[in-house]
PDB file of C-alpha atoms in Angstrom:
ATOM      1  CA  UNK A   1     172.497  79.469  15.316  1.00 98.00           C
ATOM      2  CA  UNK A   2     169.595  80.655  13.195  1.00 98.00           C
ATOM      3  CA  UNK A   3     166.676  78.500  12.114  1.00 98.00           C
ATOM      4  CA  UNK A   4     168.045  78.569   8.562  1.00 98.00           C
ATOM      5  CA  UNK A   5     171.394  77.265   9.767  1.00 98.00           C
ATOM      6  CA  UNK A   6     169.728  74.515  11.820  1.00 98.00           C
ATOM      7  CA  UNK A   7     167.599  73.432   8.857  1.00 98.00           C
ATOM      8  CA  UNK A   8     170.711  73.209   6.713  1.00 98.00           C
ATOM      9  CA  UNK A   9     172.495  71.222   9.414  1.00 98.00           C
ATOM     10  CA  UNK A  10     169.628  68.747   9.761  1.00 98.00           C
ATOM     11  CA  UNK A  11     169.634  67.842   6.077  1.00 97.00           C
ATOM     12  CA  UNK A  12     173.329  68.332   5.338  1.00 97.00           C
ATOM     13  CA  UNK A  13     172.979  71.221   2.915  1.00 97.00           C
ATOM     14  CA  UNK A  14     174.020  74.854   2.663  1.00 97.00           C
ATOM     15  CA  UNK A  15     171.075  76.447   0.881  1.00 97.00           C
ATOM     16  CA  UNK A  16     169.916  80.042   1.020  1.00 97.00           C
ATOM     17  CA  UNK A  17     166.773  81.442   2.565  1.00 97.00           C
ATOM     18  CA  UNK A  18     165.339  81.836  -0.931  1.00 97.00           C
ATOM     19  CA  UNK A  19     165.950  78.173  -1.707  1.00 98.00           C
ATOM     20  CA  UNK A  20     164.265  77.120   1.519  1.00 98.00           C
ATOM     21  CA  UNK A  21     161.283  79.344   0.777  1.00 97.00           C
ATOM     22  CA  UNK A  22     161.040  77.909  -2.759  1.00 97.00           C
ATOM     23  CA  UNK A  23     161.124  74.369  -1.322  1.00 97.00           C
ATOM     24  CA  UNK A  24     158.450  75.252   1.225  1.00 98.00           C
ATOM     25  CA  UNK A  25     156.231  76.857  -1.423  1.00 97.00           C
ATOM     26  CA  UNK A  26     156.620  73.999  -3.907  1.00 97.00           C
ATOM     27  CA  UNK A  27     155.854  71.428  -1.210  1.00 97.00           C
ATOM     28  CA  UNK A  28     153.109  73.453   0.478  1.00 97.00           C
ATOM     29  CA  UNK A  29     154.954  73.547   3.769  1.00 98.00           C
ATOM     30  CA  UNK A  30     154.030  76.402   6.061  1.00 98.00           C
ATOM     31  CA  UNK A  31     156.149  77.420   9.031  1.00 98.00           C
ATOM     32  CA  UNK A  32     153.434  76.103  11.362  1.00 97.00           C
ATOM     33  CA  UNK A  33     153.697  72.525  10.024  1.00 98.00           C
ATOM     34  CA  UNK A  34     157.459  72.399   9.358  1.00 98.00           C
ATOM     35  CA  UNK A  35     158.207  70.110  12.316  1.00 98.00           C
ATOM     36  CA  UNK A  36     155.787  67.485  10.993  1.00 98.00           C
ATOM     37  CA  UNK A  37     158.363  66.794   8.294  1.00 97.00           C
ATOM     38  CA  UNK A  38     160.465  63.966   9.759  1.00 97.00           C
ATOM     39  CA  UNK A  39     163.821  65.570   9.098  1.00 97.00           C
ATOM     40  CA  UNK A  40     162.710  68.820  10.739  1.00 98.00           C
ATOM     41  CA  UNK A  41     161.075  67.407  13.879  1.00 98.00           C
ATOM     42  CA  UNK A  42     163.835  68.950  16.051  1.00 98.00           C
ATOM     43  CA  UNK A  43     162.496  72.377  14.944  1.00 98.00           C
ATOM     44  CA  UNK A  44     159.287  71.999  16.977  1.00 98.00           C
ATOM     45  CA  UNK A  45     160.244  74.417  19.785  1.00 98.00           C
ATOM     46  CA  UNK A  46     161.432  77.027  17.306  1.00 98.00           C
ATOM     47  CA  UNK A  47     158.225  76.752  15.302  1.00 98.00           C
ATOM     48  CA  UNK A  48     156.010  76.925  18.371  1.00 98.00           C
ATOM     49  CA  UNK A  49     157.976  79.862  19.772  1.00 98.00           C
ATOM     50  CA  UNK A  50     157.638  81.733  16.478  1.00 98.00           C
ATOM     51  CA  UNK A  51     153.918  80.986  16.195  1.00 97.00           C
ATOM     52  CA  UNK A  52     153.326  82.443  19.664  1.00 97.00           C
ATOM     53  CA  UNK A  53     155.355  85.563  18.942  1.00 97.00           C
ATOM     54  CA  UNK A  54     154.164  88.927  17.641  1.00 97.00           C
ATOM     55  CA  UNK A  55     156.028  88.182  14.400  1.00 96.00           C
ATOM     56  CA  UNK A  56     153.666  85.408  13.269  1.00 97.00           C
ATOM     57  CA  UNK A  57     151.084  86.599  10.722  1.00 97.00           C
ATOM     58  CA  UNK A  58     148.753  85.503   7.931  1.00 96.00           C
ATOM     59  CA  UNK A  59     151.473  86.311   5.399  1.00 97.00           C
ATOM     60  CA  UNK A  60     153.352  83.025   4.925  1.00 97.00           C
ATOM     61  CA  UNK A  61     156.134  84.640   2.861  1.00 95.00           C
ATOM     62  CA  UNK A  62     156.797  87.089   5.667  1.00 97.00           C
ATOM     63  CA  UNK A  63     156.627  84.265   8.209  1.00 98.00           C
ATOM     64  CA  UNK A  64     159.354  82.338   6.394  1.00 98.00           C
ATOM     65  CA  UNK A  65     161.539  85.430   6.083  1.00 98.00           C
ATOM     66  CA  UNK A  66     161.325  86.163   9.797  1.00 98.00           C
ATOM     67  CA  UNK A  67     161.430  82.535  10.995  1.00 98.00           C
ATOM     68  CA  UNK A  68     164.595  81.688   9.088  1.00 98.00           C
ATOM     69  CA  UNK A  69     166.457  84.624  10.614  1.00 98.00           C
ATOM     70  CA  UNK A  70     165.373  83.939  14.190  1.00 98.00           C
ATOM     71  CA  UNK A  71     167.529  82.077  16.683  1.00 98.00           C
ATOM     72  CA  UNK A  72     167.007  78.304  16.811  1.00 98.00           C
ATOM     73  CA  UNK A  73     165.362  77.123  20.048  1.00 98.00           C
ATOM     74  CA  UNK A  74     166.369  73.672  21.305  1.00 95.00           C
TER      75      UNK A  74
END
């Protein structure tokens, strides 16, 4: 299961990566603070794993692209 699929499962939707990125941008949610949103608290290990990877960068749009495609970590 990807992080995108897990996010959709947690909120009962089936939105695209683009829709998630639009939501994040409009609500000023970065990948690094995603799990502070109550409905996404189960994403903490995935977020922390991504932030400690070589993929994490200063480019938040790139971070969302890569994070959403990565495997969800329980």
